[in-house]
Amino acid sequence: MTMHPSENTAGFYAGRILHQPCSRELRDRLNALLDTTSMMVSLALPVLHYVAAWKDSKTDIWYEFADPRFCHLLKTDPHNLAGVFRRSVLEQKVYPLEDKHDPEHVHMMEAPALNLERQLLRNRSTADGTSEAIYKIRLPDTSSIWLKDQARLEIFHQDSITLSIGVLTPVSREMTAEEALRKAEKALSQSEKQFRDLFDQSNDAILLLHANGRIIKANHRAEELTGLSQDTLTGKRACDLFSSGQQAEILSIREHMDAGKNIRVETFLKKQDQTLNVDINARPVFSTGLPMIQAVVRDISVQKQLEAERSKSEKFDMIKTLAGGLVHDVNNMLSVITGNLSLAGFEQELPPGIATILNRIETATAHLKNITRKMLILADADTGLRVSGQVRSCLDQAWEMLKPIPPGIRVDMNVPVILPALPMDKKGLSEAFASIMENSLDAMPKEGRLFIEVICFRVDANNPAPQGVLGTGDYLSIIFRDTGTGIQESHLHRIFDPYFSTKTRDSRKGTGLGLSLAYAVIKQHGGHIVARPQKEGAKGAQIMVYLPLP
């Protein structure tokens, strides 16, 4: 602020107190203050002196003395200075009573809030005996200036008047710098809040790890993905979240981090009773000088299931084309063979042993016909007649197809008596269930248990699908669980391929089309079939069938 030269204040008085009755104490004190402040103004110091006053019972304030430069600054006279000054205040920086130099508790009040609390602030200053504030003032030319107000308060109880003896110091440069710092801190605070929001609300799990691999911080999605609370995750080794077979791969990430490299891996994450396919994107970060690792973990289980389904569908499209053409040619040859077998049966005198040979050929031909019929199902040529029926009857019929059952096998069925009916090819569905059961029995050649459970459930926004590929609607879930040799993770993507088997060729039973047939039939019914190993450490495998209800 440019300080204007002082004017001679001798004989100049624009106050009220000396024009009305008052105590000698107040009169003498005020005269002394007028002499002192007039002398200080004459020194042309870079501060503005004033003596203000107010009566205890009233809210208005007036000036007993004001530096002429103060009046000049606001383009007004001493009589109107108090009102003009009050209206010109844009902001006030308020200091706490306890520690006026504690920046944590200093806060800014804008004009509307200041007008509401002006009397409260005045009472607080009166009780303290001092007043300190910084004002942002709007000048008549619309520019602004910051003034620091420091005053000592003297109370004259006999007159119910308080005098405020103070100086106003221009602090625009300091406050401009402070205001810039305040804006920067506010922007930083907003940036930190945005980061926290992004961290907490991210659709991906985010783990912040110490260089030793232990979790420092985890977001809410990490809780959902792992099934563990943030308190449980904090301090836990990140590699312990993964299956034992994947931990070596996870530990190798730290070696790449030490070299300052980003790394991306796909692996399997443990979550209570299931295993999730996850994509991990890890990179080294530094906070307060400490090396850390930020790992973004995305659940790609549904994506992998969709990719596997797409791959299976493409594979089955090729198989259907091949099977359709092959069955046509084979059936033509079978017609010739069966026709000639019938004609040979009419011969009266056949050489010894020929009748036995013909019977063997007829049995083999019937077996080949059964294979071609299954291949027709794979080719979608044999869809069967669809009638409304119960899944329980298909399970019972499938069980009859497999008899006799080895005595060491125990079967537990949990199937409700009343289930919703659905349109079905009963024969095809029974054969599909029989194929699944037969696969379980083959995995338990001597003894074991087979559990079969049927559940009704609905998929919607409030009830997410147990398998991501299921659409909204009502479903029947048929779960087959055994205690056999199980399915290796590496074989899951091929389990429904025709003729795929982990057994040697000489030890195989059946046609090799069992699970492929089940897959085709379930798909023809608009359903979905999934195979998965049991929980880690448990025996056996699970095959889950999902059939949509009308």
GROMACS .gro file of N, CA and C in nm, residues 344-448:
model
  315
  344ALA      N    1  -2.802 -11.289  -4.482
  344ALA     CA    2  -2.725 -11.406  -4.444
  344ALA      C    3  -2.798 -11.488  -4.339
  345GLY      N    4  -2.878 -11.421  -4.258
  345GLY     CA    5  -2.951 -11.492  -4.154
  345GLY      C    6  -3.057 -11.587  -4.210
  346PHE      N    7  -3.099 -11.563  -4.337
  346PHE     CA    8  -3.199 -11.651  -4.397
  346PHE      C    9  -3.138 -11.780  -4.456
  347GLU      N   10  -3.004 -11.784  -4.466
  347GLU     CA   11  -2.940 -11.904  -4.521
  347GLU      C   12  -2.961 -12.021  -4.425
  348GLN      N   13  -3.000 -12.138  -4.484
  348GLN     CA   14  -3.033 -12.255  -4.403
  348GLN      C   15  -2.907 -12.331  -4.361
  349GLU      N   16  -2.815 -12.345  -4.453
  349GLU     CA   17  -2.696 -12.426  -4.423
  349GLU      C   18  -2.574 -12.335  -4.428
  350LEU      N   19  -2.529 -12.296  -4.309
  350LEU     CA   20  -2.409 -12.213  -4.297
  350LEU      C   21  -2.294 -12.298  -4.246
  351PRO      N   22  -2.172 -12.276  -4.295
  351PRO     CA   23  -2.057 -12.351  -4.246
  351PRO      C   24  -2.045 -12.337  -4.095
  352PRO      N   25  -1.982 -12.433  -4.029
  352PRO     CA   26  -1.967 -12.429  -3.881
  352PRO      C   27  -1.895 -12.300  -3.838
  353GLY      N   28  -1.947 -12.236  -3.735
  353GLY     CA   29  -1.886 -12.116  -3.677
  353GLY      C   30  -1.925 -11.986  -3.744
  354ILE      N   31  -1.986 -11.993  -3.866
  354ILE     CA   32  -2.021 -11.870  -3.937
  354ILE      C   33  -2.132 -11.794  -3.864
  355ALA      N   34  -2.228 -11.869  -3.809
  355ALA     CA   35  -2.340 -11.805  -3.737
  355ALA      C   36  -2.287 -11.723  -3.620
  356THR      N   37  -2.185 -11.779  -3.550
  356THR     CA   38  -2.126 -11.706  -3.437
  356THR      C   39  -2.058 -11.578  -3.484
  357ILE      N   40  -1.987 -11.589  -3.600
  357ILE     CA   41  -1.919 -11.471  -3.655
  357ILE      C   42  -2.019 -11.364  -3.694
  358LEU      N   43  -2.131 -11.408  -3.754
  358LEU     CA   44  -2.234 -11.312  -3.794
  358LEU      C   45  -2.295 -11.242  -3.673
  359ASN      N   46  -2.313 -11.316  -3.565
  359ASN     CA   47  -2.368 -11.255  -3.442
  359ASN      C   48  -2.272 -11.148  -3.386
  360ARG      N   49  -2.141 -11.180  -3.394
  360ARG     CA   50  -2.042 -11.082  -3.346
  360ARG      C   51  -2.045 -10.956  -3.432
  361ILE      N   52  -2.057 -10.977  -3.564
  361ILE     CA   53  -2.064 -10.861  -3.655
  361ILE      C   54  -2.188 -10.777  -3.625
  362GLU      N   55  -2.300 -10.844  -3.598
  362GLU     CA   56  -2.425 -10.773  -3.569
  362GLU      C   57  -2.413 -10.693  -3.440
  363THR      N   58  -2.346 -10.753  -3.338
  363THR     CA   59  -2.327 -10.681  -3.210
  363THR      C   60  -2.239 -10.558  -3.231
  364ALA      N   61  -2.129 -10.574  -3.308
  364ALA     CA   62  -2.040 -10.462  -3.335
  364ALA      C   63  -2.111 -10.353  -3.415
  365THR      N   64  -2.198 -10.397  -3.508
  365THR     CA   65  -2.273 -10.301  -3.589
  365THR      C   66  -2.369 -10.220  -3.501
  366ALA      N   67  -2.434 -10.288  -3.408
  366ALA     CA   68  -2.526 -10.217  -3.316
  366ALA      C   69  -2.449 -10.116  -3.232
  367HIS      N   70  -2.327 -10.156  -3.189
  367HIS     CA   71  -2.244 -10.065  -3.109
  367HIS      C   72  -2.204  -9.943  -3.192
  368LEU      N   73  -2.171  -9.970  -3.321
  368LEU     CA   74  -2.133  -9.860  -3.410
  368LEU      C   75  -2.252  -9.768  -3.435
  369LYS      N   76  -2.372  -9.825  -3.443
  369LYS     CA   77  -2.493  -9.742  -3.459
  369LYS      C   78  -2.511  -9.649  -3.339
  370ASN      N   79  -2.482  -9.702  -3.220
  370ASN     CA   80  -2.494  -9.621  -3.099
  370ASN      C   81  -2.395  -9.504  -3.102
  371ILE      N   82  -2.273  -9.533  -3.153
  371ILE     CA   83  -2.173  -9.426  -3.164
  371ILE      C   84  -2.219  -9.320  -3.263
  372THR      N   85  -2.273  -9.364  -3.378
  372THR     CA   86  -2.318  -9.266  -3.478
  372THR      C   87  -2.435  -9.184  -3.425
  373ARG      N   88  -2.519  -9.247  -3.341
  373ARG     CA   89  -2.631  -9.171  -3.283
  373ARG      C   90  -2.576  -9.061  -3.191
  374LYS      N   91  -2.473  -9.095  -3.112
  374LYS     CA   92  -2.412  -8.994  -3.024
  374LYS      C   93  -2.345  -8.884  -3.106
  375MET      N   94  -2.285  -8.925  -3.218
  375MET     CA   95  -2.222  -8.825  -3.303
  375MET      C   96  -2.326  -8.734  -3.368
  376LEU      N   97  -2.445  -8.788  -3.393
  376LEU     CA   98  -2.554  -8.704  -3.444
  376LEU      C   99  -2.594  -8.599  -3.341
  377ILE      N  100  -2.591  -8.640  -3.213
  377ILE     CA  101  -2.622  -8.542  -3.107
  377ILE      C  102  -2.516  -8.432  -3.107
  378LEU      N  103  -2.389  -8.471  -3.121
  378LEU     CA  104  -2.282  -8.372  -3.127
  378LEU      C  105  -2.301  -8.277  -3.245
  379ALA      N  106  -2.355  -8.334  -3.356
  379ALA     CA  107  -2.376  -8.254  -3.478
  379ALA      C  108  -2.506  -8.175  -3.474
  380ASP      N  109  -2.579  -8.179  -3.361
  380ASP     CA  110  -2.707  -8.110  -3.345
  380ASP      C  111  -2.815  -8.165  -3.437
  381ALA      N  112  -2.790  -8.282  -3.494
  381ALA     CA  113  -2.889  -8.338  -3.587
  381ALA      C  114  -2.998  -8.411  -3.511
  382ASP      N  115  -2.963  -8.464  -3.392
  382ASP     CA  116  -3.060  -8.542  -3.315
  382ASP      C  117  -3.098  -8.463  -3.191
  383THR      N  118  -3.191  -8.371  -3.204
  383THR     CA  119  -3.229  -8.287  -3.089
  383THR      C  120  -3.336  -8.353  -3.004
  384GLY      N  121  -3.403  -8.456  -3.054
  384GLY     CA  122  -3.503  -8.525  -2.975
  384GLY      C  123  -3.629  -8.443  -2.957
  385LEU      N  124  -3.732  -8.508  -2.909
  385LEU     CA  125  -3.861  -8.443  -2.886
  385LEU      C  126  -3.859  -8.371  -2.752
  386ARG      N  127  -3.896  -8.243  -2.751
  386ARG     CA  128  -3.896  -8.165  -2.626
  386ARG      C  129  -4.035  -8.168  -2.563
  387VAL      N  130  -4.042  -8.221  -2.441
  387VAL     CA  131  -4.167  -8.221  -2.364
  387VAL      C  132  -4.135  -8.169  -2.225
  388SER      N  133  -4.235  -8.118  -2.157
  388SER     CA  134  -4.215  -8.069  -2.021
  388SER      C  135  -4.187  -8.188  -1.928
  389GLY      N  136  -4.084  -8.177  -1.849
  389GLY     CA  137  -4.049  -8.288  -1.762
  389GLY      C  138  -3.970  -8.243  -1.640
  390GLN      N  139  -3.940  -8.341  -1.553
  390GLN     CA  140  -3.869  -8.317  -1.428
  390GLN      C  141  -3.726  -8.367  -1.438
  391VAL      N  142  -3.632  -8.289  -1.386
  391VAL     CA  143  -3.492  -8.330  -1.387
  391VAL      C  144  -3.471  -8.456  -1.304
  392ARG      N  145  -3.548  -8.472  -1.198
  392ARG     CA  146  -3.531  -8.589  -1.112
  392ARG      C  147  -3.549  -8.718  -1.190
  393SER      N  148  -3.650  -8.722  -1.278
  393SER     CA  149  -3.674  -8.845  -1.356
  393SER      C  150  -3.556  -8.873  -1.448
  394CYS      N  151  -3.492  -8.769  -1.502
  394CYS     CA  152  -3.374  -8.790  -1.587
  394CYS      C  153  -3.258  -8.846  -1.505
  395LEU      N  154  -3.241  -8.796  -1.382
  395LEU     CA  155  -3.135  -8.848  -1.296
  395LEU      C  156  -3.160  -8.994  -1.262
  396ASP      N  157  -3.287  -9.029  -1.232
  396ASP     CA  158  -3.321  -9.168  -1.199
  396ASP      C  159  -3.294  -9.259  -1.319
  397GLN      N  160  -3.332  -9.214  -1.439
  397GLN     CA  161  -3.311  -9.294  -1.558
  397GLN      C  162  -3.162  -9.310  -1.588
  398ALA      N  163  -3.084  -9.203  -1.565
  398ALA     CA  164  -2.940  -9.210  -1.585
  398ALA      C  165  -2.877  -9.312  -1.491
  399TRP      N  166  -2.927  -9.315  -1.368
  399TRP     CA  167  -2.876  -9.411  -1.270
  399TRP      C  168  -2.905  -9.555  -1.314
  400GLU      N  169  -3.022  -9.578  -1.370
  400GLU     CA  170  -3.056  -9.712  -1.419
  400GLU      C  171  -2.964  -9.754  -1.533
  401MET      N  172  -2.925  -9.660  -1.618
  401MET     CA  173  -2.835  -9.692  -1.730
  401MET      C  174  -2.699  -9.743  -1.682
  402LEU      N  175  -2.657  -9.700  -1.563
  402LEU     CA  176  -2.524  -9.731  -1.515
  402LEU      C  177  -2.516  -9.858  -1.431
  403LYS      N  178  -2.630  -9.915  -1.394
  403LYS     CA  179  -2.629 -10.034  -1.309
  403LYS      C  180  -2.571 -10.151  -1.385
  404PRO      N  181  -2.500 -10.241  -1.315
  404PRO     CA  182  -2.478 -10.245  -1.168
  404PRO      C  183  -2.366 -10.152  -1.124
  405ILE      N  184  -2.381 -10.096  -1.005
  405ILE     CA  185  -2.282 -10.005  -0.948
  405ILE      C  186  -2.188 -10.086  -0.858
  406PRO      N  187  -2.058 -10.060  -0.865
  406PRO     CA  188  -1.965 -10.131  -0.775
  406PRO      C  189  -2.007 -10.116  -0.629
  407PRO      N  190  -1.994 -10.221  -0.550
  407PRO     CA  191  -2.043 -10.217  -0.410
  407PRO      C  192  -1.972 -10.113  -0.322
  408GLY      N  193  -1.850 -10.073  -0.360
  408GLY     CA  194  -1.776  -9.976  -0.278
  408GLY      C  195  -1.815  -9.832  -0.304
  409ILE      N  196  -1.907  -9.810  -0.398
  409ILE     CA  197  -1.948  -9.672  -0.433
  409ILE      C  198  -2.075  -9.636  -0.356
  410ARG      N  199  -2.073  -9.522  -0.289
  410ARG     CA  200  -2.191  -9.472  -0.218
  410ARG      C  201  -2.239  -9.345  -0.288
  411VAL      N  202  -2.370  -9.341  -0.311
  411VAL     CA  203  -2.429  -9.226  -0.381
  411VAL      C  204  -2.523  -9.151  -0.285
  412ASP      N  205  -2.501  -9.020  -0.271
  412ASP     CA  206  -2.588  -8.935  -0.189
  412ASP      C  207  -2.657  -8.835  -0.281
  413MET      N  208  -2.790  -8.841  -0.285
  413MET     CA  209  -2.867  -8.749  -0.370
  413MET      C  210  -2.948  -8.654  -0.284
  414ASN      N  211  -2.932  -8.527  -0.310
  414ASN     CA  212  -3.011  -8.423  -0.242
  414ASN      C  213  -3.093  -8.351  -0.349
  415VAL      N  214  -3.206  -8.409  -0.381
  415VAL     CA  215  -3.291  -8.357  -0.488
  415VAL      C  216  -3.429  -8.330  -0.431
  416PRO      N  217  -3.477  -8.206  -0.431
  416PRO     CA  218  -3.611  -8.176  -0.380
  416PRO      C  219  -3.719  -8.259  -0.450
  417VAL      N  220  -3.822  -8.293  -0.376
  417VAL     CA  221  -3.932  -8.372  -0.434
  417VAL      C  222  -4.005  -8.291  -0.540
  418ILE      N  223  -4.025  -8.163  -0.512
  418ILE     CA  224  -4.096  -8.076  -0.607
  418ILE      C  225  -3.997  -7.980  -0.669
  419LEU      N  226  -3.984  -7.987  -0.800
  419LEU     CA  227  -3.897  -7.897  -0.876
  419LEU      C  228  -3.975  -7.839  -0.993
  420PRO      N  229  -3.938  -7.720  -1.039
  420PRO     CA  230  -4.004  -7.665  -1.158
  420PRO      C  231  -3.977  -7.754  -1.279
  421ALA      N  232  -4.079  -7.770  -1.363
  421ALA     CA  233  -4.063  -7.847  -1.488
  421ALA      C  234  -3.999  -7.759  -1.594
  422LEU      N  235  -3.933  -7.822  -1.690
  422LEU     CA  236  -3.875  -7.747  -1.801
  422LEU      C  237  -3.885  -7.832  -1.928
  423PRO      N  238  -3.893  -7.769  -2.044
  423PRO     CA  239  -3.899  -7.845  -2.170
  423PRO      C  240  -3.767  -7.917  -2.192
  424MET      N  241  -3.772  -8.047  -2.219
  424MET     CA  242  -3.650  -8.125  -2.228
  424MET      C  243  -3.662  -8.241  -2.326
  425ASP      N  244  -3.547  -8.281  -2.379
  425ASP     CA  245  -3.533  -8.409  -2.448
  425ASP      C  246  -3.492  -8.507  -2.339
  426LYS      N  247  -3.588  -8.580  -2.286
  426LYS     CA  248  -3.564  -8.661  -2.166
  426LYS      C  249  -3.455  -8.764  -2.191
  427LYS      N  250  -3.457  -8.828  -2.308
  427LYS     CA  251  -3.358  -8.931  -2.337
  427LYS      C  252  -3.218  -8.869  -2.346
  428GLY      N  253  -3.209  -8.760  -2.419
  428GLY     CA  254  -3.079  -8.695  -2.435
  428GLY      C  255  -3.025  -8.645  -2.303
  429LEU      N  256  -3.111  -8.582  -2.219
  429LEU     CA  257  -3.068  -8.529  -2.090
  429LEU      C  258  -3.027  -8.643  -1.997
  430SER      N  259  -3.102  -8.755  -2.002
  430SER     CA  260  -3.067  -8.871  -1.918
  430SER      C  261  -2.930  -8.925  -1.957
  431GLU      N  262  -2.903  -8.933  -2.088
  431GLU     CA  263  -2.773  -8.981  -2.133
  431GLU      C  264  -2.661  -8.884  -2.094
  432ALA      N  265  -2.690  -8.753  -2.096
  432ALA     CA  266  -2.591  -8.655  -2.054
  432ALA      C  267  -2.555  -8.673  -1.907
  433PHE      N  268  -2.658  -8.689  -1.823
  433PHE     CA  269  -2.634  -8.711  -1.680
  433PHE      C  270  -2.560  -8.843  -1.657
  434ALA      N  271  -2.597  -8.944  -1.733
  434ALA     CA  272  -2.530  -9.074  -1.719
  434ALA      C  273  -2.382  -9.063  -1.756
  435SER      N  274  -2.353  -8.986  -1.858
  435SER     CA  275  -2.213  -8.967  -1.899
  435SER      C  276  -2.132  -8.899  -1.789
  436ILE      N  277  -2.193  -8.798  -1.723
  436ILE     CA  278  -2.124  -8.728  -1.614
  436ILE      C  279  -2.101  -8.823  -1.497
  437MET      N  280  -2.206  -8.901  -1.461
  437MET     CA  281  -2.193  -8.996  -1.351
  437MET      C  282  -2.089  -9.104  -1.382
  438GLU      N  283  -2.090  -9.150  -1.507
  438GLU     CA  284  -1.995  -9.255  -1.548
  438GLU      C  285  -1.853  -9.204  -1.536
  439ASN      N  286  -1.831  -9.077  -1.570
  439ASN     CA  287  -1.698  -9.019  -1.557
  439ASN      C  288  -1.653  -9.018  -1.412
  440SER      N  289  -1.747  -8.989  -1.320
  440SER     CA  290  -1.714  -8.992  -1.177
  440SER      C  291  -1.684  -9.133  -1.130
  441LEU      N  292  -1.764  -9.230  -1.177
  441LEU     CA  293  -1.742  -9.369  -1.136
  441LEU      C  294  -1.608  -9.420  -1.186
  442ASP      N  295  -1.568  -9.380  -1.307
  442ASP     CA  296  -1.438  -9.421  -1.362
  442ASP      C  297  -1.324  -9.368  -1.276
  443ALA      N  298  -1.346  -9.250  -1.213
  443ALA     CA  299  -1.242  -9.191  -1.127
  443ALA      C  300  -1.237  -9.258  -0.990
  444MET      N  301  -1.337  -9.346  -0.960
  444MET     CA  302  -1.341  -9.418  -0.832
  444MET      C  303  -1.361  -9.566  -0.862
  445PRO      N  304  -1.262  -9.636  -0.917
  445PRO     CA  305  -1.282  -9.774  -0.964
  445PRO      C  306  -1.322  -9.873  -0.855
  446LYS      N  307  -1.279  -9.850  -0.733
  446LYS     CA  308  -1.309  -9.947  -0.627
  446LYS      C  309  -1.407  -9.893  -0.524
  447GLU      N  310  -1.381  -9.772  -0.475
  447GLU     CA  311  -1.469  -9.715  -0.372
  447GLU      C  312  -1.464  -9.563  -0.377
  448GLY      N  313  -1.568  -9.502  -0.320
  448GLY     CA  314  -1.576  -9.357  -0.317
  448GLY      C  315  -1.719  -9.312  -0.298
   0.00000   0.00000   0.00000
